[in-house]
Short mmCIF file of C-alpha atoms in Angstrom, two decimals:
data_model
loop_
_atom_site.label_atom_id
_atom_site.label_comp_id
_atom_site.label_asym_id
_atom_site.label_seq_id
_atom_site.Cartn_x
_atom_site.Cartn_y
_atom_site.Cartn_z
CA MET J 24 -3.27 -24.67 -18.79
CA ALA J 25 -2.98 -28.44 -18.50
CA ALA J 26 -1.31 -28.05 -15.12
CA PHE J 27 -4.23 -26.00 -13.86
CA THR J 28 -6.69 -28.58 -15.18
CA ILE J 29 -4.91 -31.33 -13.25
CA ALA J 30 -4.75 -29.13 -10.17
CA ALA J 31 -8.46 -28.40 -10.45
CA GLY J 32 -9.24 -32.09 -10.65
CA THR J 33 -7.48 -32.74 -7.39
CA GLY J 34 -8.71 -29.56 -5.71
CA ASN J 35 -5.18 -28.18 -5.40
CA TRP J 36 -5.23 -25.31 -7.89
CA PHE J 37 -4.75 -22.76 -5.11
CA SER J 38 -1.71 -24.62 -3.81
CA ALA J 39 -0.31 -24.70 -7.34
CA LEU J 40 -0.66 -20.91 -7.65
CA ALA J 41 0.96 -20.34 -4.26
CA LEU J 42 3.82 -22.72 -5.00
CA GLY J 43 4.40 -21.16 -8.42
CA VAL J 44 4.74 -17.63 -7.06
CA THR J 45 6.99 -18.88 -4.25
CA LEU J 46 9.35 -20.38 -6.81
CA LEU J 47 9.36 -17.07 -8.69
CA LYS J 48 10.26 -15.26 -5.47
CA CYS J 49 13.20 -17.63 -5.00
CA LEU J 50 14.41 -16.82 -8.53
CA LEU J 51 14.40 -13.11 -7.63
CA ILE J 52 16.77 -13.56 -4.66
CA PRO J 53 19.94 -12.45 -6.56
CA THR J 54 18.33 -9.29 -7.95
CA TYR J 55 19.00 -5.69 -6.92
CA HIS J 56 17.91 -4.59 -3.45
CA SER J 57 17.41 -1.05 -2.21
CA THR J 58 18.61 0.73 0.92
CA ASP J 59 15.60 -0.84 2.68
CA PHE J 60 17.71 -4.01 2.83
CA GLU J 61 20.24 -2.17 5.02
CA VAL J 62 17.38 -0.54 6.96
CA HIS J 63 16.03 -3.90 8.08
CA ARG J 64 19.52 -5.33 8.71
CA ASN J 65 20.19 -2.37 10.98
CA TRP J 66 16.91 -2.95 12.81
CA LEU J 67 17.91 -6.58 13.34
CA ALA J 68 21.15 -5.34 14.89
CA ILE J 69 19.46 -2.70 17.06
CA THR J 70 16.86 -5.03 18.56
CA HIS J 71 19.34 -7.87 19.04
CA SER J 72 22.29 -5.93 20.47
CA LEU J 73 20.67 -3.20 22.53
CA PRO J 74 18.23 -3.10 25.46
CA ILE J 75 14.67 -2.03 24.68
CA SER J 76 15.31 1.35 26.32
CA GLN J 77 17.70 2.24 23.48
CA TRP J 78 15.74 0.94 20.48
CA TYR J 79 14.10 4.26 19.59
CA TYR J 80 17.15 6.36 20.52
CA GLU J 81 19.89 4.49 18.65
CA ALA J 82 21.17 6.64 15.75
CA THR J 83 24.53 5.19 14.68
CA SER J 84 23.01 4.59 11.27
CA GLU J 85 20.84 7.11 9.45
CA TRP J 86 18.28 4.29 9.12
CA THR J 87 16.85 4.61 12.61
CA LEU J 88 14.00 2.43 13.89
CA ASP J 89 10.78 4.20 12.85
CA TYR J 90 8.15 1.44 12.86
CA PRO J 91 5.79 0.67 15.80
CA PRO J 92 6.86 -1.67 18.62
CA PHE J 93 5.30 -4.89 17.27
CA PHE J 94 7.52 -4.63 14.20
CA ALA J 95 10.52 -3.99 16.46
CA TRP J 96 9.72 -7.20 18.33
CA PHE J 97 9.30 -8.97 15.00
CA GLU J 98 12.84 -7.88 14.08
CA TYR J 99 14.01 -9.03 17.52
CA ILE J 100 12.60 -12.52 16.94
CA LEU J 101 14.11 -12.66 13.45
CA SER J 102 17.48 -11.63 14.85
CA HIS J 103 17.61 -14.78 16.98
CA VAL J 104 17.34 -16.83 13.81
CA ALA J 105 19.71 -14.54 11.91
CA LYS J 106 22.55 -15.21 14.33
CA TYR J 107 22.78 -18.76 13.00
CA PHE J 108 23.36 -17.40 9.49
CA ASP J 109 25.84 -14.57 10.08
CA GLN J 110 26.52 -13.05 13.50
CA GLU J 111 28.18 -10.01 11.92
CA MET J 112 24.92 -8.71 10.49
CA LEU J 113 23.78 -8.13 14.08
CA ASN J 114 26.55 -5.65 14.89
CA VAL J 115 25.09 -2.13 15.11
CA ARG J 116 28.37 -0.58 13.94
CA ASN J 117 28.63 -2.76 10.83
CA LEU J 118 27.02 -0.14 8.63
CA ASN J 119 26.04 -1.27 5.11
CA TYR J 120 27.14 -4.78 5.99
CA SER J 121 26.30 -7.42 3.41
CA SER J 122 27.25 -11.03 2.86
CA SER J 123 25.82 -13.94 0.90
CA ARG J 124 24.40 -15.45 4.11
CA THR J 125 22.85 -12.14 5.14
CA LEU J 126 21.26 -11.82 1.70
CA LEU J 127 19.85 -15.35 1.84
CA PHE J 128 18.49 -14.91 5.36
CA GLN J 129 16.74 -11.64 4.68
CA ARG J 130 15.33 -12.74 1.32
CA PHE J 131 14.05 -16.06 2.70
CA SER J 132 12.60 -14.37 5.78
CA VAL J 133 10.35 -12.30 3.51
CA ILE J 134 9.34 -15.38 1.51
CA PHE J 135 8.62 -17.37 4.67
CA MET J 136 6.49 -14.62 6.21
CA ASP J 137 4.37 -14.57 3.03
CA VAL J 138 2.74 -17.77 4.32
CA LEU J 139 0.35 -15.50 6.24
CA PHE J 140 -0.47 -13.60 3.05
CA VAL J 141 -1.23 -16.86 1.21
CA TYR J 142 -3.57 -17.96 4.01
CA ALA J 143 -5.31 -14.57 4.01
CA VAL J 144 -5.88 -14.76 0.24
CA HIS J 145 -7.38 -18.23 0.70
CA GLU J 146 -9.77 -16.87 3.34
CA CYS J 147 -10.72 -13.90 1.13
CA CYS J 148 -11.58 -16.25 -1.73
CA LYS J 149 -14.17 -17.91 0.53
CA CYS J 150 -15.94 -14.55 0.82
CA ILE J 151 -16.42 -14.05 -2.92
CA ASP J 152 -19.94 -14.31 -4.34
CA GLY J 153 -20.05 -17.34 -6.62
CA LYS J 154 -22.88 -16.16 -8.90
CA LYS J 155 -20.53 -15.55 -11.85
CA VAL J 156 -19.12 -19.04 -12.19
CA GLY J 157 -17.65 -19.98 -15.57
CA LYS J 158 -17.30 -23.50 -16.88
CA GLU J 159 -13.53 -23.27 -17.00
CA LEU J 160 -11.45 -23.03 -13.84
CA THR J 161 -9.65 -19.95 -15.14
CA GLU J 162 -12.98 -18.12 -15.51
CA LYS J 163 -14.05 -18.57 -11.90
CA PRO J 164 -13.95 -15.39 -9.75
CA LYS J 165 -12.07 -17.17 -6.96
CA PHE J 166 -9.33 -18.30 -9.34
CA ILE J 167 -8.99 -14.82 -10.86
CA LEU J 168 -8.86 -13.19 -7.42
CA SER J 169 -6.21 -15.65 -6.27
CA VAL J 170 -3.98 -14.74 -9.21
CA LEU J 171 -4.59 -10.99 -8.78
CA LEU J 172 -3.51 -11.18 -5.14
CA LEU J 173 -0.88 -13.93 -5.01
CA TRP J 174 0.84 -12.79 -8.21
CA ASN J 175 0.37 -9.07 -7.66
CA PHE J 176 3.13 -7.34 -9.61
CA GLY J 177 3.56 -4.44 -7.19
CA LEU J 178 3.93 -6.64 -4.14
CA LEU J 179 6.40 -8.89 -5.96
CA ILE J 180 8.81 -6.13 -6.93
CA VAL J 181 8.49 -4.11 -3.72
CA ASP J 182 9.05 -7.07 -1.39
CA HIS J 183 11.17 -9.47 -3.39
CA ILE J 184 13.35 -7.12 -5.45
CA HIS J 185 13.30 -3.69 -3.81
CA PHE J 186 13.00 -5.44 -0.40
CA GLN J 187 10.42 -4.92 2.31
CA TYR J 188 8.10 -6.99 4.53
CA ASN J 189 4.74 -5.89 3.12
CA GLY J 190 3.41 -9.38 2.35
CA PHE J 191 2.61 -10.56 5.85
CA LEU J 192 1.33 -7.08 6.79
CA PHE J 193 -1.11 -7.09 3.89
CA GLY J 194 -1.91 -10.64 4.97
CA LEU J 195 -3.05 -9.31 8.35
CA MET J 196 -5.17 -6.66 6.61
CA LEU J 197 -6.78 -9.10 4.16
CA LEU J 198 -7.42 -11.58 6.96
CA SER J 199 -9.13 -8.89 9.03
CA ILE J 200 -11.26 -7.99 5.99
CA ALA J 201 -12.18 -11.66 5.51
CA ARG J 202 -13.21 -11.94 9.15
CA LEU J 203 -15.53 -8.94 8.78
CA PHE J 204 -17.07 -10.53 5.68
CA GLN J 205 -17.58 -13.67 7.76
CA LYS J 206 -19.31 -11.67 10.54
CA ARG J 207 -16.44 -12.42 12.92
CA HIS J 208 -16.17 -8.79 13.91
CA MET J 209 -14.11 -9.15 17.09
CA GLU J 210 -11.45 -11.16 15.26
CA GLY J 211 -11.36 -8.59 12.46
CA ALA J 212 -10.98 -5.75 14.98
CA PHE J 213 -8.23 -7.61 16.85
CA LEU J 214 -6.25 -8.33 13.67
CA PHE J 215 -6.47 -4.72 12.53
CA ALA J 216 -5.42 -3.41 15.94
CA VAL J 217 -2.38 -5.71 15.81
CA LEU J 218 -1.65 -4.52 12.26
CA LEU J 219 -1.60 -0.87 13.35
CA HIS J 220 1.11 -1.67 15.86
CA PHE J 221 3.17 -3.38 13.18
CA LYS J 222 3.04 -0.51 10.66
CA HIS J 223 1.27 2.76 11.29
CA ILE J 224 0.63 3.52 7.60
CA TYR J 225 -2.54 1.46 8.04
CA LEU J 226 -3.95 4.38 10.04
CA TYR J 227 -5.00 5.56 6.57
CA VAL J 228 -7.85 3.03 6.58
CA ALA J 229 -8.66 3.11 10.31
CA PRO J 230 -11.71 5.42 9.80
CA ALA J 231 -13.34 2.78 7.59
CA TYR J 232 -12.83 0.10 10.24
CA GLY J 233 -14.05 2.30 13.08
CA VAL J 234 -17.24 3.45 11.37
CA TYR J 235 -18.09 0.04 9.93
CA LEU J 236 -17.66 -1.75 13.27
CA LEU J 237 -19.74 0.87 15.04
CA ARG J 238 -22.45 0.78 12.38
CA SER J 239 -22.58 -2.97 11.72
CA TYR J 240 -21.54 -4.52 15.02
CA CYS J 241 -22.39 -2.10 17.82
CA PHE J 242 -25.84 -1.42 16.31
CA THR J 243 -27.46 -4.83 16.02
CA ALA J 244 -30.45 -4.01 13.78
CA ASN J 245 -31.64 -1.73 10.97
CA LYS J 246 -35.02 -0.40 9.95
CA PRO J 247 -36.58 -1.85 6.75
CA ASP J 248 -35.21 1.10 4.73
CA GLY J 249 -31.66 0.36 5.89
CA SER J 250 -31.36 3.21 8.39
CA ILE J 251 -30.20 2.63 11.95
CA ARG J 252 -32.52 1.34 14.63
CA TRP J 253 -31.08 3.49 17.42
CA ASN J 254 -32.48 1.41 20.25
CA SER J 255 -30.43 -1.58 19.05
CA PHE J 256 -27.17 -0.05 20.29
CA SER J 257 -25.11 -2.52 22.34
CA PHE J 258 -22.89 -1.07 25.08
CA VAL J 259 -21.42 -4.53 25.68
CA ARG J 260 -20.14 -4.71 22.10
CA VAL J 261 -18.65 -1.21 22.26
CA ILE J 262 -16.87 -2.04 25.49
CA SER J 263 -15.64 -5.32 24.01
CA LEU J 264 -14.18 -3.55 20.96
CA GLY J 265 -12.62 -0.87 23.12
CA LEU J 266 -11.08 -3.51 25.37
CA VAL J 267 -9.52 -5.30 22.39
CA VAL J 268 -7.95 -2.07 21.10
CA PHE J 269 -6.80 -1.08 24.59
CA LEU J 270 -5.17 -4.43 25.38
CA VAL J 271 -3.33 -4.59 22.05
CA SER J 272 -2.14 -0.99 22.47
CA ALA J 273 -1.08 -1.66 26.07
CA LEU J 274 0.92 -4.70 25.01
CA SER J 275 2.64 -2.69 22.27
CA LEU J 276 3.23 0.66 23.93
CA GLY J 277 3.17 -0.34 27.60
CA PRO J 278 6.92 -1.02 27.95
CA PHE J 279 7.75 2.37 26.43
CA LEU J 280 5.16 4.10 28.60
CA ALA J 281 6.84 2.54 31.63
CA LEU J 282 10.19 3.85 30.36
CA ASN J 283 8.66 7.30 29.80
CA GLN J 284 9.65 7.07 26.10
CA LEU J 285 6.32 7.47 24.30
CA PRO J 286 7.17 10.99 23.02
CA GLN J 287 10.41 9.62 21.54
CA VAL J 288 8.60 6.68 19.92
CA PHE J 289 5.99 8.96 18.36
CA SER J 290 8.65 11.39 17.11
CA ARG J 291 10.19 8.48 15.19
CA LEU J 292 6.84 7.28 13.85
CA PHE J 293 5.72 10.71 12.62
CA PRO J 294 8.80 12.59 11.29
CA PHE J 295 7.14 15.67 9.81
CA LYS J 296 10.50 17.29 9.06
CA ARG J 297 10.96 14.98 6.08
CA GLY J 298 9.01 17.26 3.78
CA LEU J 299 5.83 17.15 1.71
CA CYS J 300 7.02 14.64 -0.87
CA HIS J 301 9.37 11.70 -0.99
CA ALA J 302 12.54 11.90 -3.13
CA TYR J 303 10.52 10.44 -6.00
CA TRP J 304 7.15 12.16 -6.01
CA ALA J 305 4.34 9.73 -5.27
CA PRO J 306 1.81 10.09 -8.13
CA ASN J 307 -0.80 12.03 -6.17
CA PHE J 308 -2.38 15.48 -5.97
CA TRP J 309 0.83 17.04 -4.63
CA ALA J 310 2.76 15.75 -7.63
CA LEU J 311 0.36 17.69 -9.86
CA TYR J 312 0.59 20.67 -7.50
CA ASN J 313 4.40 20.61 -7.54
CA ALA J 314 4.50 20.24 -11.32
CA LEU J 315 2.16 23.19 -11.74
CA ASP J 316 4.34 25.26 -9.42
CA LYS J 317 7.38 24.27 -11.48
CA VAL J 318 5.70 25.22 -14.75
CA LEU J 319 4.51 28.55 -13.35
CA SER J 320 7.98 29.34 -12.01
CA VAL J 321 9.58 28.63 -15.39
CA ILE J 322 7.01 30.81 -17.14
CA GLY J 323 7.49 33.51 -14.51
CA LEU J 324 11.25 33.53 -15.03
CA LYS J 325 10.91 33.60 -18.82
CA LEU J 326 8.50 36.53 -18.66
CA LYS J 327 10.63 38.16 -15.93
CA PHE J 328 7.75 38.21 -13.47
CA LEU J 329 9.98 36.43 -10.93
CA ASP J 330 13.38 37.38 -9.58
CA PRO J 331 15.85 34.44 -9.91
CA ASN J 332 17.49 35.49 -6.64
CA ASN J 333 14.22 34.95 -4.77
CA ILE J 334 13.69 31.40 -6.03
CA PRO J 335 13.95 28.90 -3.10
CA LYS J 336 17.13 26.85 -3.25
CA ALA J 337 15.49 23.60 -2.10
CA SER J 338 14.29 21.99 -5.30
CA MET J 339 11.47 19.47 -5.39
CA THR J 340 13.31 17.59 -8.13
CA SER J 341 16.71 17.40 -6.52
CA GLY J 342 16.08 13.91 -5.14
CA LEU J 343 16.49 15.13 -1.56
CA VAL J 344 13.99 14.50 1.20
CA GLN J 345 13.62 17.87 2.83
CA GLN J 346 11.31 20.75 3.65
CA PHE J 347 11.05 23.39 0.95
CA GLN J 348 9.12 26.43 -0.21
CA HIS J 349 7.05 26.51 -3.38
CA THR J 350 7.95 29.26 -5.80
CA VAL J 351 4.56 30.51 -7.02
CA LEU J 352 1.84 28.49 -5.32
CA PRO J 353 1.37 28.60 -1.54
CA SER J 354 3.68 26.23 0.34
CA VAL J 355 2.00 23.25 1.98
CA THR J 356 2.21 22.40 5.69
CA PRO J 357 1.51 19.08 7.46
CA LEU J 358 -1.68 20.59 8.90
CA ALA J 359 -2.88 21.53 5.41
CA THR J 360 -2.37 17.96 4.16
CA LEU J 361 -4.20 16.60 7.20
CA ILE J 362 -7.19 18.87 6.56
CA CYS J 363 -7.25 17.96 2.85
CA THR J 364 -7.06 14.25 3.70
CA LEU J 365 -9.91 14.46 6.20
CA ILE J 366 -12.09 16.40 3.75
CA ALA J 367 -11.36 13.79 1.07
CA ILE J 368 -12.23 10.89 3.37
CA LEU J 369 -15.44 12.32 4.90
CA PRO J 370 -17.86 11.62 2.00
CA SER J 371 -16.90 7.93 1.94
CA ILE J 372 -17.37 7.71 5.72
CA PHE J 373 -20.73 9.46 5.35
CA CYS J 374 -21.84 6.89 2.77
CA LEU J 375 -20.68 3.99 4.93
CA TRP J 376 -22.84 5.27 7.78
CA PHE J 377 -25.94 6.52 5.98
CA LYS J 378 -25.91 4.25 2.89
CA PRO J 379 -24.91 0.84 4.29
CA GLN J 380 -24.00 -1.74 1.66
CA GLY J 381 -22.68 -4.45 3.92
CA PRO J 382 -19.09 -5.71 3.75
CA ARG J 383 -18.79 -4.62 0.12
CA GLY J 384 -19.60 -1.06 1.12
CA PHE J 385 -16.96 -1.28 3.85
CA LEU J 386 -14.39 -2.49 1.34
CA ARG J 387 -15.15 0.38 -1.03
CA CYS J 388 -14.88 2.87 1.83
CA LEU J 389 -11.58 1.31 2.92
CA THR J 390 -10.23 1.68 -0.62
CA LEU J 391 -11.34 5.30 -0.77
CA CYS J 392 -9.72 6.04 2.60
CA ALA J 393 -6.47 4.52 1.34
CA LEU J 394 -6.66 6.43 -1.94
CA SER J 395 -7.63 9.73 -0.30
CA SER J 396 -4.72 9.46 2.13
CA PHE J 397 -2.42 8.59 -0.76
CA MET J 398 -3.71 11.56 -2.74
CA PHE J 399 -3.36 14.21 -0.03
CA GLY J 400 -1.10 12.79 2.71
CA TRP J 401 2.20 14.23 3.95
CA HIS J 402 5.42 12.60 2.66
CA VAL J 403 3.58 9.74 0.95
CA HIS J 404 5.70 6.92 -0.45
CA GLU J 405 4.89 5.64 -3.92
CA LYS J 406 4.60 2.10 -2.48
CA ALA J 407 1.53 3.18 -0.47
CA ILE J 408 -0.60 2.76 -3.61
CA LEU J 409 -0.63 -0.99 -2.83
CA LEU J 410 -2.81 -0.19 0.18
CA ALA J 411 -5.60 0.65 -2.30
CA ILE J 412 -4.78 -1.83 -5.07
CA LEU J 413 -4.94 -5.02 -2.98
CA PRO J 414 -8.38 -4.49 -1.36
CA MET J 415 -9.68 -3.21 -4.69
CA SER J 416 -8.78 -6.62 -6.12
CA LEU J 417 -11.61 -8.16 -4.08
CA LEU J 418 -14.10 -5.72 -5.57
CA SER J 419 -12.86 -6.23 -9.14
CA VAL J 420 -14.26 -9.77 -9.46
CA GLN J 421 -17.72 -8.87 -8.18
CA LYS J 422 -18.87 -5.94 -10.31
CA ALA J 423 -17.92 -4.72 -13.80
CA GLY J 424 -17.76 -1.06 -12.74
CA ASP J 425 -15.30 -1.88 -9.98
CA ALA J 426 -13.29 -4.06 -12.37
CA SER J 427 -12.85 -1.08 -14.69
CA ILE J 428 -11.67 1.15 -11.86
CA PHE J 429 -9.36 -1.58 -10.58
CA LEU J 430 -7.68 -2.03 -13.97
CA ILE J 431 -7.00 1.69 -14.36
CA LEU J 432 -5.76 1.99 -10.78
CA THR J 433 -3.60 -1.11 -10.78
CA THR J 434 -2.03 -0.53 -14.20
CA THR J 435 -1.19 3.09 -13.44
CA GLY J 436 -0.20 2.42 -9.82
CA HIS J 437 2.05 -0.48 -10.75
CA TYR J 438 3.77 1.48 -13.48
CA SER J 439 4.43 4.29 -10.99
CA LEU J 440 6.61 1.80 -9.06
CA PHE J 441 9.01 1.39 -11.99
CA PRO J 442 11.48 4.06 -10.75
CA LEU J 443 12.08 1.95 -7.64
CA LEU J 444 14.00 -0.48 -9.88
CA PHE J 445 16.42 1.74 -11.76
CA THR J 446 19.24 -0.74 -12.43
CA ALA J 447 19.74 -2.16 -15.94
CA PRO J 448 19.49 -5.92 -15.10
CA GLU J 449 16.04 -5.41 -13.54
CA LEU J 450 14.66 -3.48 -16.54
CA PRO J 451 13.53 -6.55 -18.55
CA ILE J 452 12.30 -8.23 -15.37
CA LYS J 453 9.98 -5.40 -14.35
CA ILE J 454 8.70 -4.85 -17.89
CA LEU J 455 7.99 -8.56 -18.45
CA LEU J 456 6.36 -9.14 -15.06
CA MET J 457 4.13 -6.08 -15.39
CA LEU J 458 3.12 -6.99 -18.95
CA LEU J 459 2.19 -10.51 -17.88
CA PHE J 460 0.20 -9.33 -14.86
CA THR J 461 -1.55 -6.52 -16.76
CA ILE J 462 -2.45 -8.68 -19.75
CA TYR J 463 -3.83 -11.38 -17.46
CA SER J 464 -5.79 -8.87 -15.34
CA ILE J 465 -7.44 -7.23 -18.34
CA SER J 466 -8.17 -10.44 -20.24
CA SER J 467 -9.51 -12.37 -17.24
CA LEU J 468 -11.80 -9.57 -16.05
CA LYS J 469 -13.02 -8.92 -19.60
CA THR J 470 -13.91 -12.60 -19.86
CA LEU J 471 -15.61 -12.57 -16.46
CA PHE J 472 -17.79 -9.59 -17.44
CA ARG J 473 -18.07 -10.34 -21.17
CA LYS J 474 -21.87 -10.08 -21.09
CA GLU J 475 -21.71 -6.49 -19.81
CA LYS J 476 -20.53 -3.27 -21.42
CA PRO J 477 -16.79 -2.85 -22.24
CA LEU J 478 -14.59 -2.18 -19.22
CA PHE J 479 -12.83 0.81 -20.87
CA ASN J 480 -14.05 3.72 -22.97
CA TRP J 481 -11.85 5.16 -25.73
CA MET J 482 -10.32 7.81 -23.47
CA GLU J 483 -9.30 5.29 -20.79
CA THR J 484 -7.85 2.96 -23.43
CA PHE J 485 -5.86 5.81 -24.97
CA TYR J 486 -4.49 6.84 -21.56
CA LEU J 487 -3.40 3.32 -20.58
CA LEU J 488 -1.75 2.73 -23.97
CA GLY J 489 0.16 5.98 -23.38
CA LEU J 490 2.19 4.23 -20.67
CA GLY J 491 4.06 2.40 -23.44
CA PRO J 492 5.48 5.48 -25.19
CA LEU J 493 6.20 7.02 -21.78
CA GLU J 494 8.35 4.02 -20.84
CA VAL J 495 10.18 4.12 -24.17
CA CYS J 496 10.93 7.82 -23.75
CA CYS J 497 12.10 7.52 -20.14
CA GLU J 498 14.16 4.33 -20.43
CA PHE J 499 15.41 4.21 -24.01
CA VAL J 500 15.35 7.72 -25.48
CA PHE J 501 16.04 10.20 -22.64
CA PRO J 502 19.41 8.65 -21.55
CA PHE J 503 20.84 9.44 -25.01
CA THR J 504 19.74 13.08 -25.09
CA SER J 505 21.56 16.18 -23.89
CA TRP J 506 18.72 16.75 -21.39
CA LYS J 507 20.07 13.92 -19.20
CA VAL J 508 22.69 16.25 -17.72
CA LYS J 509 20.62 19.42 -17.61
CA TYR J 510 17.30 17.88 -16.47
CA PRO J 511 18.12 14.56 -14.75
CA PHE J 512 14.81 14.67 -12.87
CA LEU J 513 12.65 14.78 -16.01
CA PRO J 514 11.84 11.02 -16.31
CA LEU J 515 10.73 10.89 -12.67
CA LEU J 516 8.66 14.05 -13.09
CA LEU J 517 6.94 12.73 -16.24
CA THR J 518 6.25 9.34 -14.66
CA SER J 519 4.89 10.85 -11.48
CA VAL J 520 2.66 13.41 -13.19
CA TYR J 521 1.34 11.02 -15.86
CA CYS J 522 0.51 8.35 -13.27
CA ALA J 523 -1.00 10.97 -10.93
CA VAL J 524 -3.56 11.77 -13.64
CA GLY J 525 -4.64 8.10 -13.88
CA ILE J 526 -4.77 7.53 -10.14
CA THR J 527 -6.74 10.74 -9.60
CA TYR J 528 -9.17 9.65 -12.31
CA ALA J 529 -9.64 6.21 -10.70
CA TRP J 530 -10.17 7.85 -7.29
CA LEU J 531 -12.83 10.19 -8.67
CA LYS J 532 -14.55 7.41 -10.63
CA LEU J 533 -14.76 5.20 -7.55
CA TYR J 534 -16.06 8.10 -5.48
CA VAL J 535 -18.83 8.84 -7.99
CA SER J 536 -19.79 5.17 -7.99
CA VAL J 537 -19.98 5.07 -4.18
CA LEU J 538 -22.00 8.28 -3.97
CA ILE J 539 -24.65 7.26 -6.53
CA ASP J 540 -25.09 3.61 -5.50
CA PRO J 541 -28.25 3.03 -3.44
CA PRO J 542 -28.06 1.60 0.09
CA VAL J 543 -28.74 -2.05 0.71
CA GLY J 544 -31.59 -2.36 3.20
CA LYS J 545 -31.53 -5.15 5.75
CA THR J 546 -33.99 -5.51 8.55
CA LYS J 547 -31.75 -7.55 10.81
CA LYS J 548 -28.04 -8.08 11.12
CA GLN J 549 -26.43 -11.23 12.27
#
């Protein structure tokens, strides 16, 4: 606390927070890393060793290049630094290659790229309403938001233990959000367009960007009741936005269009043959659907309503990424998930258009788009929950209702990431880091909104406390039972289903809040 007081006196508290988390990231360098480490090493080798015409065809490794072209070029640039660390990591045929220098390069490259994330958080803090300003530094909304973003537990373990490059990508997203808050719409649109060509998962939130920019930028004025003044439509602004998107897309996809390789690129970006769910079920609607199908199939076999010989061999709990058939419930196709996702997103888009609430309304719509896509999307990864948690952090320090939803979402969503770190040495690390982040989040937001009603009701408190016994059962009890051999999937199933309940609840609670909130009327936009 004394350190923060000194930092506050000199105006450097933000730098202290950023430096502190950077040091923590350095301490995590020796920890376990997943197959994503080899994925990105292979992409370094592909982009460095092969001509661009072979990037999206190369298949020596099973970890083929399946990110958009900007990320491929990012790997290409990194590879020209990597060669000074260990040239062997850039050999396409050196599958599963690892060395101490390779480890250091890849770990430090993630840490270095987080500079963009730190800058984006700083810009987002400028956009926070300062009405709720406490006397103490630690009670100020900007300080709380900085900790919630910079020290986000999920981002720490996914990027700096599990290994990925999400930090600078979320930095681009947060920076684009900040620019929209600052009425710098063209910059926000440009940054988001660039982001889409780095990682296409951000298509989940593209509807929120498109509708908001059309509503708030292309229409330059509202009526006194907040509805659109149709004669204020600006063709110049629409053309400007379209030109930005076109030029970014042309820069990204143009070389592959010239090579007549766009179909191949898109087949890598959208591999629908991977199946409905990832090896570990993301805690969404389909996890509940799969669990129900499993329960019904067991009951059906016990009551002899089902023939064991007709049960599909592909099991949802086998840990394999594959297409499969449900046993009792109708099997789900990619088209079905797309329709469900669109239906889930539409009400939030409707509210953004007809019930404008300014940038805050956009941020809530963006979060709902991310959550809806997470809930109903095809082959959703558990890590995608961060796409909703991080923007929700900005809302959590502005309104008590949003803070409540954020705490339920972030606690449940972060716990759902635990199976990513399944090695024994990382067990105390993940438990300690999550406890520290969760305790801080709850205590700081309770202090910020102490004059309002409690953030949790008894049911929500009971549910969140249930994560403790669930962790004890999965990590400390189950391994010593006879079920470990017969039902090895059970801890993953319990974690996925339990967390799916909490995330679904948070999604519904946020939706209700968005639907009942009145529009904010403004007669003129800047």
